[in-house]
């Protein structure tokens, strides 16, 4: 059974006339790991800062366990934040940094000592208590920041892109570590990131944000496999958008014409009409690349190939000039398969793995979103 | 080329330090005249300290510099914080006015302050000197502290608030310790500025409160007395000690 811990309703915020959040409502359950995902400027950090109390909403209310905390100053909210650049106090030792919150609560000395030691042990930094923050590596500073935030046993931990300053390998380690911590502590985590891979691997639920609106709210699987709109599909992972046209509607099945192939698919959740254009979405890993003499699929030629270690990623140009991204795993039958540029192939996919989306005044990604999405892939 | 650059460097340092070295040496000169050596002696130090007016002026100057530096550091730090943290009407004007005080010729400041004090009917003495010194020290303190604040991580106060500190506690436990080196530097700057100011002090001091720079100035007007060398040496030792103290505090705060 899940209980609502924090609920935001009708939150709006403007910064010098620019709307950052627009009538946004969201409820966060007790004990869940929820991620706010979106490109820079989507309002995710503002939303987090509002939960922490650093920003006040222009409209709307925030309640925590049923208590209205909209106007409560940050020091009186039982939530703690892990900041993007850690924000450790440079003039204090690691111990004093972690003890700061407990000292503010005027806890007895013995209790502070014990709890700080516990918190440092939890992040495996017992031996660093006497060091100053500048004597620690980025990953260690990160762990101090986490210890400092959880030592107060908050109801909820807010994490503002906490891993973005770490290198790839360390980031992966910290992702696992954070998940472990969350399990052990049973605290609700609200995690802000622009890295979709991070969001997918860590979260119980993902909130996809753009321009102050929630684009989609769901589990990682829902967001990745069943995106509700073009933005989510484009932002989370890579996707091939094939133009489709409805040729037949029969009960719960429809037929769609894609590149001249006639595919029979399940009826989508939105209304479809005959001859309607729609997007047929296929993830690169759902694409099958077939031999040029195969009867199935659409003809094309390889224009790009990238060896990725576990997969071989290729871009195939179809005869009408459109590009298809494919990502294939090496399997034991053929561990050394490869393509040469210009090689002729045919492109197909397994029936039922495609996802349909209605056309929506089809806006391409802005440069900034493109960049953020690129960024997120590395 | 190498010897040329080296001797050029040596020349620069020579020009900088020879006068100081000469002053120190001649403060121990037994001879009354400045141009011949009469043997080692500390008689000028003795005569300096037996000169009551001189010792009084020294104490006056020290006290004035201490209070002026402290008052201007307090006001200056608060001004810098306000300019840094808040957005308000006239912020730019206020900021610009600091530079006006700093850039305007000292004599202008001196005359206008004198005019103001006369207008207010303020008796010239310690209070007028203090007000004047705080006025010209203030912009230096504000600019020193602002420079430190501009490199200050804005997340630190937020982190403190997030962990349960009130605004006041945050200021006391995080903000002030972090900007401490700048406060100290500003205070020292104020102290030295106040200690050796002649122009403004000449205008706003009265007979009731004589300070060292003015005393020296009036002594030198009737010929260079060897006591001045001794006094100069003492001031030199004092400022070196201050410098070392500030370096020591800074190096400790970095650890």
Coordinates of C-alpha atoms in Angstrom, one line a residue:
Chain A
X1 CA 0.0 0.0 0.0
X2 CA 1.4 3.4 -0.9
X3 CA 0.8 6.6 1.0
X4 CA 1.1 10.0 -0.5
X5 CA 4.1 11.8 1.0
X6 CA 4.3 15.0 -0.9
X7 CA 1.7 16.5 -3.1
X8 CA 2.0 19.5 -5.4
X9 CA -1.1 21.0 -6.8
X10 CA -1.6 23.7 -9.4
X11 CA 2.0 25.0 -9.1
X12 CA 2.9 27.9 -11.3
X13 CA 6.0 29.9 -11.3
X14 CA 7.3 32.7 -13.5
X15 CA 10.8 34.2 -13.6
X16 CA 10.7 37.8 -14.9
X17 CA 7.7 37.1 -17.0
X18 CA 8.8 33.8 -18.3
X19 CA 6.7 30.8 -17.3
X20 CA 8.8 28.1 -15.8
X21 CA 6.1 25.9 -14.3
X22 CA 2.5 26.0 -15.4
X23 CA -0.3 24.6 -13.2
X24 CA 1.7 21.6 -12.4
X25 CA 0.3 18.9 -10.1
X26 CA 2.2 15.8 -8.9
X27 CA 2.0 13.4 -6.0
X28 CA 5.0 11.6 -4.6
X29 CA 4.5 8.3 -2.7
X30 CA 6.2 7.4 0.5
X31 CA 9.4 5.4 -0.2
X32 CA 9.5 5.7 -3.9
X33 CA 12.4 6.8 -6.1
X34 CA 11.0 9.3 -8.5
X35 CA 13.0 11.1 -11.1
X36 CA 12.3 14.5 -12.7
X37 CA 13.7 14.2 -16.2
X38 CA 13.9 16.8 -18.9
X39 CA 16.2 19.1 -20.9
X40 CA 17.7 22.1 -19.3
X41 CA 15.1 24.8 -18.7
X42 CA 12.2 22.4 -18.4
X43 CA 11.6 23.5 -14.8
X44 CA 12.8 20.4 -13.1
X45 CA 15.4 22.2 -10.9
X46 CA 12.8 24.9 -10.0
X47 CA 10.4 22.2 -9.0
X48 CA 13.0 20.6 -6.7
X49 CA 13.9 23.9 -5.2
X50 CA 10.3 24.6 -4.5
X51 CA 10.0 21.3 -2.6
X52 CA 13.1 22.3 -0.6
X53 CA 11.7 25.8 0.0
X54 CA 14.3 27.9 -1.9
X55 CA 11.7 29.1 -4.3
X56 CA 8.1 30.0 -3.5
X57 CA 5.4 29.2 -6.1
X58 CA 3.4 32.1 -7.5
X59 CA 0.3 29.9 -7.3
X60 CA -0.5 26.4 -5.9
X61 CA 0.1 24.5 -2.8
X62 CA 2.6 22.0 -1.5
X63 CA 1.6 19.6 1.2
X64 CA 3.8 17.1 3.0
X65 CA 2.1 14.3 4.8
X66 CA -1.1 16.4 4.6
X67 CA 0.5 19.5 6.1
X68 CA 0.6 22.6 4.0
X69 CA 4.3 23.6 3.7
X70 CA 4.0 26.1 0.8
X71 CA 5.2 29.0 2.8
X72 CA 7.5 27.1 5.3
X73 CA 11.1 28.2 5.2
X74 CA 13.6 25.6 4.2
X75 CA 15.1 25.2 7.7
X76 CA 11.7 24.0 9.0
X77 CA 11.0 21.4 6.3
X78 CA 11.9 17.8 7.1
X79 CA 13.5 17.4 3.7
X80 CA 17.1 17.6 2.8
X81 CA 18.9 18.3 -0.4
X82 CA 22.0 17.0 -2.1
X83 CA 23.3 19.8 -4.3
X84 CA 24.7 19.6 -7.7
X85 CA 28.1 20.8 -6.8
X86 CA 27.8 19.3 -3.3
X87 CA 28.0 22.7 -1.5
X88 CA 30.1 21.3 1.3
X89 CA 31.2 23.9 3.8
X90 CA 34.9 24.5 2.9
X91 CA 36.0 25.7 6.3
X92 CA 34.7 22.6 8.1
X93 CA 36.0 19.1 8.3
X94 CA 34.0 16.2 6.9
X95 CA 32.8 15.4 10.4
X96 CA 31.6 18.9 11.1
X97 CA 29.9 19.1 7.7
X98 CA 27.9 16.0 8.4
X99 CA 27.3 17.1 12.0
X100 CA 26.0 20.5 11.0
X101 CA 22.4 19.5 10.6
X102 CA 22.4 17.7 14.0
X103 CA 24.0 20.7 15.7
X104 CA 21.2 22.8 14.4
X105 CA 18.8 20.5 16.1
X106 CA 20.8 20.9 19.3
X107 CA 21.3 17.2 19.7
X108 CA 23.5 16.0 22.6
X109 CA 27.2 15.6 21.7
X110 CA 27.2 11.8 22.2
X111 CA 24.3 11.3 19.9
X112 CA 25.8 13.6 17.2
X113 CA 29.1 11.6 17.4
X114 CA 27.3 8.3 17.0
X115 CA 25.0 9.4 14.2
X116 CA 27.7 11.1 12.2
X117 CA 29.9 8.1 12.5
X118 CA 27.0 5.9 11.3
X119 CA 26.4 8.2 8.4
X120 CA 30.0 8.2 7.4
X121 CA 30.2 4.4 7.7
X122 CA 27.2 4.1 5.5
X123 CA 29.0 6.0 2.7
X124 CA 32.3 4.3 3.5
X125 CA 34.1 7.4 4.6
X126 CA 34.8 6.6 8.3
X127 CA 38.5 7.3 7.8
X128 CA 38.1 10.7 6.3
X129 CA 36.2 12.5 9.1
X130 CA 39.1 14.8 9.9
X131 CA 39.8 15.8 6.3
X132 CA 38.6 19.1 4.8
X133 CA 36.4 18.9 1.7
X134 CA 39.1 20.1 -0.7
X135 CA 41.3 17.2 0.3
X136 CA 38.7 14.7 -1.1
X137 CA 38.0 13.5 -4.6
X138 CA 34.8 14.4 -6.4
X139 CA 33.2 11.1 -5.6
X140 CA 34.2 11.3 -1.9
X141 CA 32.8 14.9 -1.7
X142 CA 29.6 13.5 -3.3
X143 CA 29.3 10.9 -0.6
X144 CA 29.9 13.5 2.2
X145 CA 27.1 15.5 0.7
X146 CA 24.8 12.5 0.8
X147 CA 25.8 11.6 4.4
X148 CA 25.2 15.2 5.4
X149 CA 21.8 15.1 4.0
X150 CA 20.6 11.7 5.3
X151 CA 22.1 12.1 8.8
X152 CA 19.0 14.1 9.8
X153 CA 16.8 11.2 8.7
X154 CA 14.7 13.4 6.5
X155 CA 11.3 12.2 5.2
X156 CA 12.5 12.9 1.7
X157 CA 15.8 13.4 0.0
X158 CA 16.0 15.8 -2.9
X159 CA 18.9 15.3 -5.3
X160 CA 19.7 18.0 -7.8
X161 CA 21.7 16.3 -10.6
X162 CA 24.1 14.9 -8.0
X163 CA 26.1 12.8 -10.4
X164 CA 26.6 15.2 -13.2
X165 CA 30.0 16.3 -12.1
X166 CA 31.4 12.8 -11.9
X167 CA 33.1 10.8 -14.7
X168 CA 31.2 8.0 -16.4
X169 CA 32.5 5.1 -14.4
X170 CA 32.2 6.8 -11.0
X171 CA 28.7 7.8 -12.0
X172 CA 27.7 4.2 -12.6
X173 CA 29.1 3.2 -9.2
X174 CA 27.3 6.0 -7.5
X175 CA 24.0 5.1 -9.2
X176 CA 24.2 1.6 -7.7
X177 CA 25.2 3.1 -4.4
X178 CA 22.3 5.5 -4.3
X179 CA 19.9 2.8 -5.1
X180 CA 21.3 0.7 -2.2
X181 CA 21.1 3.6 0.1
X182 CA 17.5 4.3 -0.8
X183 CA 16.6 0.6 -0.2
X184 CA 18.4 0.6 3.2
X185 CA 17.1 3.9 4.4
X186 CA 13.6 3.6 3.0
X187 CA 13.6 7.3 2.3
X188 CA 11.7 8.8 -0.6
X189 CA 14.2 10.1 -3.2
X190 CA 13.4 12.8 -5.6
X191 CA 16.1 12.8 -8.2
X192 CA 16.6 15.5 -10.9
X193 CA 18.6 14.6 -14.0
X194 CA 18.8 15.3 -17.7
X195 CA 20.4 11.9 -18.3
X196 CA 17.7 9.6 -19.5
X197 CA 19.8 6.5 -19.0
X198 CA 20.3 7.4 -15.4
X199 CA 16.6 8.0 -15.0
X200 CA 15.6 4.7 -16.6
X201 CA 18.0 2.6 -14.5
X202 CA 17.3 4.1 -11.1
X203 CA 13.7 5.2 -10.9
X204 CA 10.5 3.7 -9.7
X205 CA 8.7 6.4 -11.6
X206 CA 9.8 9.0 -14.1
X207 CA 8.3 12.5 -14.6
X208 CA 9.2 13.7 -18.0
X209 CA 9.1 17.5 -18.0
X210 CA 9.2 20.0 -20.8
X211 CA 8.5 23.8 -20.7
X212 CA 7.0 23.5 -17.2
X213 CA 4.5 20.8 -18.2
X214 CA 4.5 17.1 -17.3
X215 CA 4.8 15.3 -20.6
X216 CA 4.5 11.8 -19.1
X217 CA 4.5 10.2 -15.7
X218 CA 5.1 6.5 -15.4
X219 CA 7.5 3.7 -14.7
X220 CA 10.7 3.6 -16.7
X221 CA 9.3 0.8 -18.8
X222 CA 6.1 2.8 -19.6
X223 CA 8.1 5.9 -20.5
X224 CA 10.5 4.0 -22.7
X225 CA 8.2 1.5 -24.4
X226 CA 4.9 3.4 -24.5
X227 CA 5.8 7.1 -24.8
X228 CA 2.6 9.2 -24.7
X229 CA 3.9 11.9 -27.1
X230 CA 6.6 12.7 -29.6
X231 CA 8.7 14.7 -27.1
X232 CA 9.0 11.8 -24.6
X233 CA 9.7 9.3 -27.4
X234 CA 12.5 11.6 -28.8
X235 CA 13.9 12.6 -25.4
X236 CA 14.0 9.2 -23.8
X237 CA 16.3 7.0 -25.8
X238 CA 16.7 6.9 -29.5
X239 CA 13.7 6.3 -31.7
X240 CA 13.0 5.8 -35.4
X241 CA 9.9 7.6 -36.5
X242 CA 8.4 6.0 -39.5
X243 CA 5.5 7.7 -41.3
X244 CA 2.5 5.4 -41.4
X245 CA -1.0 5.7 -42.9
X246 CA -4.0 3.8 -41.8
X247 CA -5.4 1.6 -44.6
X248 CA -7.9 -0.6 -42.8
X249 CA -9.8 -0.5 -39.4
X250 CA -11.3 -3.8 -38.3
X251 CA -12.5 -4.1 -34.7
X252 CA -9.4 -4.0 -32.5
X253 CA -7.0 -4.4 -35.4
X254 CA -5.8 -1.8 -37.9
X255 CA -3.6 -2.0 -41.0
X256 CA -0.9 0.6 -41.5
X257 CA 1.1 1.3 -44.5
X258 CA 4.8 1.9 -43.7
X259 CA 7.2 2.4 -46.6
X260 CA 4.9 0.4 -48.8
X261 CA 4.7 -2.5 -46.3
X262 CA 1.3 -3.3 -45.0
X263 CA 1.4 -4.1 -41.3
X264 CA -1.5 -5.3 -39.3
X265 CA -1.3 -3.8 -35.8
X266 CA -3.3 -3.5 -32.6
X267 CA -5.5 -0.5 -32.4
X268 CA -3.8 2.3 -30.4
X269 CA -5.5 4.1 -27.5
X270 CA -6.1 7.2 -29.5
X271 CA -8.8 7.6 -32.1
X272 CA -7.9 6.6 -35.6
X273 CA -9.6 7.2 -38.9
X274 CA -9.1 5.8 -42.3
X275 CA -6.1 7.3 -44.2
X276 CA -4.9 9.1 -41.1
X277 CA -1.2 9.7 -40.9
X278 CA 0.5 8.5 -37.8
X279 CA 4.0 7.8 -36.4
X280 CA 5.2 4.3 -36.2
X281 CA 7.9 4.2 -33.5
X282 CA 10.6 1.6 -33.4
X283 CA 13.6 1.6 -31.1
X284 CA 17.0 0.9 -32.8
X285 CA 17.2 -2.4 -31.0
X286 CA 13.8 -3.5 -32.4
X287 CA 15.0 -3.1 -36.0
X288 CA 16.0 -6.3 -37.8
X289 CA 18.6 -5.9 -40.6
X290 CA 18.1 -8.6 -43.2
X291 CA 20.1 -9.8 -46.2
X292 CA 19.5 -7.9 -49.5
X293 CA 17.9 -10.9 -51.1
X294 CA 15.4 -11.4 -48.3
X295 CA 11.7 -11.2 -49.3
X296 CA 10.7 -9.2 -46.3
X297 CA 11.4 -5.6 -45.3
X298 CA 12.4 -2.4 -47.1
X299 CA 15.6 -2.0 -49.2
X300 CA 18.3 0.3 -48.1
X301 CA 22.0 0.7 -47.7
X302 CA 24.4 1.1 -44.7
X303 CA 25.6 4.7 -44.5
X304 CA 27.2 4.6 -41.0
X305 CA 28.4 1.9 -38.7
X306 CA 29.6 2.2 -35.1
X307 CA 31.1 -0.6 -33.0
X308 CA 29.8 -0.1 -29.5
X309 CA 31.3 -3.1 -27.8
X310 CA 28.2 -5.0 -26.9
X311 CA 26.2 -3.8 -29.9
X312 CA 26.8 -2.8 -33.5
X313 CA 25.0 0.4 -34.3
X314 CA 24.3 1.3 -37.8
X315 CA 22.4 3.9 -39.8
X316 CA 20.6 2.7 -42.9
X317 CA 19.5 5.0 -45.7
X318 CA 16.2 3.8 -47.3
X319 CA 15.5 4.4 -51.0
X320 CA 13.3 7.4 -50.2
X321 CA 16.2 9.1 -48.4
X322 CA 15.0 8.6 -44.8
X323 CA 17.4 7.2 -42.2
X324 CA 16.9 4.3 -39.9
X325 CA 18.9 3.6 -36.8
X326 CA 19.6 0.0 -35.9
X327 CA 21.3 -1.5 -32.9
X328 CA 22.1 -5.2 -33.0
X329 CA 23.6 -7.4 -30.4
X330 CA 26.4 -9.8 -31.2
X331 CA 25.1 -13.3 -30.6
X332 CA 26.9 -16.6 -30.4
X333 CA 26.0 -17.6 -33.9
X334 CA 27.9 -14.8 -35.5
X335 CA 30.1 -12.9 -33.0
X336 CA 32.0 -11.1 -35.6
X337 CA 29.3 -9.8 -38.0
X338 CA 29.9 -6.4 -39.4
X339 CA 28.8 -4.1 -42.2
X340 CA 30.7 -2.1 -44.7
X341 CA 29.5 1.3 -45.7
X342 CA 27.3 1.1 -48.8
X343 CA 26.4 -2.5 -48.2
X344 CA 22.8 -3.2 -49.4
X345 CA 20.5 -4.6 -46.8
X346 CA 16.8 -4.8 -46.0
X347 CA 15.1 -3.4 -42.9
X348 CA 12.3 -4.9 -41.0
X349 CA 11.1 -5.4 -37.4
X350 CA 9.2 -7.9 -35.4
X351 CA 5.5 -7.5 -35.5
X352 CA 4.0 -6.1 -32.3
X353 CA 7.2 -4.3 -31.2
X354 CA 6.2 -1.0 -32.8
X355 CA 4.4 1.8 -31.0
X356 CA 1.9 4.2 -32.6
X357 CA 1.6 7.9 -31.9
X358 CA -0.7 10.4 -33.4
X359 CA 0.8 13.3 -35.3
X360 CA 0.8 16.4 -33.2
X361 CA 1.6 19.5 -35.1
X362 CA 4.9 17.7 -35.3
X363 CA 7.5 19.9 -33.7
X364 CA 11.1 18.9 -34.2
X365 CA 13.4 19.1 -31.2
X366 CA 14.9 22.5 -30.6
X367 CA 18.7 22.7 -30.7
X368 CA 18.9 22.9 -26.9
X369 CA 16.8 19.8 -26.5
X370 CA 18.8 18.0 -29.1
X371 CA 21.9 18.9 -27.2
X372 CA 20.5 17.8 -23.9
X373 CA 19.4 14.5 -25.4
X374 CA 22.9 14.0 -26.9
X375 CA 24.4 14.9 -23.6
X376 CA 22.3 12.4 -21.9
X377 CA 23.4 9.6 -24.1
X378 CA 27.1 9.9 -23.1
Chain B
X1 CA 71.1 40.0 -22.1
X2 CA 70.9 37.9 -19.0
X3 CA 73.1 40.1 -16.9
X4 CA 71.2 43.2 -18.2
X5 CA 67.8 41.9 -17.1
X6 CA 69.3 40.8 -13.8
X7 CA 71.0 44.2 -13.1
X8 CA 67.8 45.9 -14.1
X9 CA 65.9 43.9 -11.6
X10 CA 68.6 44.6 -9.0
X11 CA 68.3 48.3 -9.7
X12 CA 64.6 48.3 -9.2
X13 CA 64.9 46.5 -5.9
X14 CA 67.7 48.8 -4.9
X15 CA 65.6 51.9 -5.5
X16 CA 62.8 50.4 -3.5
X17 CA 64.7 49.2 -0.5
X18 CA 67.8 51.4 -0.2
X19 CA 65.9 54.4 1.3
X20 CA 64.3 52.0 3.9
X21 CA 67.6 50.4 4.8
X22 CA 69.3 53.8 5.1
X23 CA 66.4 55.0 7.4
X24 CA 66.8 51.9 9.6
X25 CA 70.6 52.3 9.8
X26 CA 70.5 56.0 10.5
X27 CA 68.0 55.5 13.3
X28 CA 70.9 53.9 15.1
X29 CA 73.3 56.6 14.2
X30 CA 74.8 58.4 17.2
X31 CA 75.5 61.5 15.1
X32 CA 72.9 64.4 15.0
X33 CA 73.4 65.0 11.3
X34 CA 72.1 62.7 8.8
X35 CA 75.1 62.4 6.5
X36 CA 77.9 61.1 8.7
X37 CA 78.1 58.1 10.9
X38 CA 78.8 58.7 14.6
X39 CA 78.6 55.2 15.9
X40 CA 75.9 52.9 17.1
X41 CA 73.3 54.2 19.5
X42 CA 69.7 53.9 20.6
X43 CA 69.6 57.5 21.8
X44 CA 67.0 58.6 19.3
X45 CA 64.7 55.8 20.4
X46 CA 65.2 57.1 24.0
X47 CA 64.5 60.6 23.1
X48 CA 61.5 59.5 21.0
X49 CA 60.0 57.7 24.0
X50 CA 60.8 60.5 26.4
X51 CA 58.9 62.9 24.2
X52 CA 55.4 62.7 25.7
X53 CA 53.6 64.5 22.9
X54 CA 55.1 62.0 20.5
X55 CA 54.2 58.9 22.5
X56 CA 50.7 60.4 22.9
X57 CA 50.4 61.0 19.2
X58 CA 51.5 57.4 18.6
X59 CA 48.8 56.0 20.9
X60 CA 46.2 58.3 19.4
X61 CA 47.1 57.1 15.9
X62 CA 47.0 53.5 16.9
X63 CA 43.6 53.9 18.6
X64 CA 42.2 55.9 15.7
X65 CA 43.4 53.3 13.2
X66 CA 42.0 50.4 15.3
X67 CA 38.6 51.9 15.7
X68 CA 38.4 53.3 12.1
X69 CA 39.4 49.9 10.6
X70 CA 36.9 48.1 12.8
X71 CA 34.0 50.4 12.2
X72 CA 34.6 50.5 8.5
X73 CA 35.0 46.7 8.3
X74 CA 31.6 46.2 10.1
X75 CA 29.8 48.7 7.9
X76 CA 31.7 47.7 4.8
X77 CA 31.0 44.0 5.2
X78 CA 27.3 44.6 5.7
X79 CA 27.2 46.9 2.7
X80 CA 29.0 44.3 0.6
X81 CA 26.6 41.6 1.7
X82 CA 23.6 43.8 0.9
X83 CA 25.0 44.7 -2.5
X84 CA 25.7 41.0 -3.1
X85 CA 22.6 39.4 -1.8
X86 CA 19.7 41.7 -2.5
X87 CA 18.3 43.5 -5.5
X88 CA 17.0 46.9 -4.6
X89 CA 16.4 50.3 -6.1
X90 CA 19.5 52.5 -6.4
X91 CA 21.9 49.5 -6.0
X92 CA 23.9 50.6 -9.0
X93 CA 24.1 54.2 -7.7
X94 CA 25.3 53.0 -4.3
X95 CA 27.9 50.8 -5.9
X96 CA 29.1 53.6 -8.1
X97 CA 29.3 56.1 -5.3
X98 CA 31.8 53.8 -3.5
X99 CA 34.1 54.2 -6.4
X100 CA 33.5 58.0 -6.5
X101 CA 34.8 58.2 -2.9
X102 CA 37.8 56.0 -3.8
X103 CA 38.7 57.8 -7.0
X104 CA 38.0 61.4 -6.0
X105 CA 41.1 63.4 -5.0
X106 CA 41.7 63.2 -1.3
X107 CA 41.9 66.9 -1.0
X108 CA 38.3 67.2 -2.2
X109 CA 37.1 64.7 0.4
X110 CA 39.1 66.6 3.0
X111 CA 37.6 70.0 2.2
X112 CA 34.0 68.6 1.9
X113 CA 34.3 66.7 5.2
X114 CA 35.7 69.8 6.9
X115 CA 32.8 71.8 5.5
X116 CA 30.3 69.3 6.7
X117 CA 31.8 69.1 10.2
X118 CA 31.8 72.9 10.5
X119 CA 28.3 73.1 9.2
X120 CA 27.2 70.5 11.8
X121 CA 29.1 72.3 14.5
X122 CA 31.1 69.2 15.3
X123 CA 34.2 69.9 17.4
X124 CA 37.3 68.8 15.5
X125 CA 39.1 66.0 17.3
X126 CA 38.8 62.2 17.6
X127 CA 35.2 61.9 16.4
X128 CA 35.7 64.0 13.3
X129 CA 38.9 62.1 12.5
X130 CA 37.1 58.8 13.0
X131 CA 34.2 59.8 10.8
X132 CA 36.6 61.0 8.1
X133 CA 38.8 57.8 8.3
X134 CA 35.8 55.5 8.2
X135 CA 34.6 57.4 5.1
X136 CA 37.7 56.8 3.1
X137 CA 38.4 53.3 4.3
X138 CA 34.9 52.1 3.6
X139 CA 35.0 51.6 -0.2
X140 CA 38.2 49.6 0.1
X141 CA 36.6 47.2 2.6
X142 CA 33.4 46.9 0.5
X143 CA 35.4 46.1 -2.6
X144 CA 37.6 43.6 -0.9
X145 CA 34.6 41.7 0.6
X146 CA 32.6 41.9 -2.6
X147 CA 35.5 40.3 -4.5
X148 CA 35.4 37.4 -2.1
X149 CA 31.6 37.1 -2.2
X150 CA 31.6 37.0 -6.0
X151 CA 33.5 33.7 -5.8
X152 CA 31.2 32.5 -3.1
X153 CA 29.2 29.4 -3.8
X154 CA 25.5 30.5 -3.6
X155 CA 24.6 27.0 -2.7
X156 CA 26.4 27.2 0.7
X157 CA 23.8 29.4 2.4
X158 CA 21.1 27.2 0.9
X159 CA 22.8 24.1 2.2
X160 CA 22.9 25.6 5.7
X161 CA 19.3 26.6 5.6
X162 CA 18.4 23.2 4.2
X163 CA 20.1 21.6 7.2
X164 CA 18.1 23.6 9.6
X165 CA 20.0 26.9 10.2
X166 CA 18.1 30.1 10.4
X167 CA 19.3 33.0 8.3
X168 CA 21.2 34.4 11.3
X169 CA 22.8 31.1 12.2
X170 CA 23.8 30.5 8.6
X171 CA 25.5 33.9 8.5
X172 CA 27.3 33.2 11.8
X173 CA 28.4 29.7 11.0
X174 CA 28.9 29.7 7.3
X175 CA 28.9 33.1 5.6
X176 CA 31.2 34.9 8.0
X177 CA 33.8 32.1 8.4
X178 CA 34.0 31.7 4.6
X179 CA 34.5 35.5 4.0
X180 CA 36.8 35.9 7.0
X181 CA 40.0 36.3 5.0
X182 CA 38.4 39.1 3.1
X183 CA 37.2 40.7 6.3
X184 CA 40.7 40.5 7.7
X185 CA 42.3 41.9 4.5
X186 CA 39.8 44.7 4.5
X187 CA 40.5 45.5 8.1
X188 CA 44.2 45.6 7.6
X189 CA 43.8 47.8 4.5
X190 CA 41.7 50.2 6.6
X191 CA 44.2 50.1 9.4
X192 CA 47.1 51.0 7.2
X193 CA 45.2 53.6 5.3
X194 CA 44.1 55.3 8.5
X195 CA 47.6 55.0 10.0
X196 CA 49.4 57.0 7.4
X197 CA 46.8 59.4 6.2
X198 CA 48.0 63.0 6.2
X199 CA 45.8 65.0 3.8
X200 CA 42.3 64.4 5.2
X201 CA 43.6 64.3 8.7
X202 CA 45.2 67.7 8.4
X203 CA 41.9 69.2 7.6
X204 CA 39.7 67.4 10.2
X205 CA 41.9 67.1 13.2
X206 CA 41.9 69.5 16.0
X207 CA 44.4 70.5 18.7
X208 CA 42.8 68.1 21.2
X209 CA 43.8 65.0 19.3
X210 CA 47.2 64.9 17.6
X211 CA 48.0 61.9 15.5
X212 CA 51.3 60.5 14.4
X213 CA 51.5 61.4 10.7
X214 CA 50.7 65.0 11.4
X215 CA 53.2 65.1 14.2
X216 CA 55.9 63.7 11.9
X217 CA 54.9 66.1 9.2
X218 CA 55.3 69.1 11.5
X219 CA 58.6 67.8 12.9
X220 CA 60.0 67.4 9.4
X221 CA 59.0 70.9 8.4
X222 CA 61.7 72.3 10.7
X223 CA 64.4 69.9 9.5
X224 CA 64.9 66.2 9.5
X225 CA 65.4 65.0 13.0
X226 CA 67.0 61.7 13.7
X227 CA 64.0 60.8 15.9
X228 CA 61.9 60.5 12.8
X229 CA 64.3 57.8 11.5
X230 CA 63.7 55.9 14.8
X231 CA 60.0 56.4 14.5
X232 CA 60.0 55.2 10.9
X233 CA 61.9 52.1 11.9
X234 CA 59.3 51.3 14.6
X235 CA 56.5 51.8 12.1
X236 CA 58.3 49.5 9.7
X237 CA 58.7 46.8 12.3
X238 CA 55.1 47.2 13.3
X239 CA 53.7 46.9 9.7
X240 CA 56.0 43.9 9.0
X241 CA 54.6 42.2 12.2
X242 CA 51.0 43.0 11.0
X243 CA 51.8 41.5 7.6
X244 CA 53.2 38.3 9.1
X245 CA 50.2 38.1 11.4
X246 CA 47.8 38.3 8.6
X247 CA 49.7 35.8 6.5
X248 CA 49.7 33.4 9.5
X249 CA 46.0 33.8 10.0
X250 CA 45.3 33.3 6.3
X251 CA 47.5 30.1 6.1
X252 CA 45.7 28.7 9.2
X253 CA 42.3 29.4 7.8
X254 CA 43.2 27.6 4.6
X255 CA 44.1 24.3 6.4

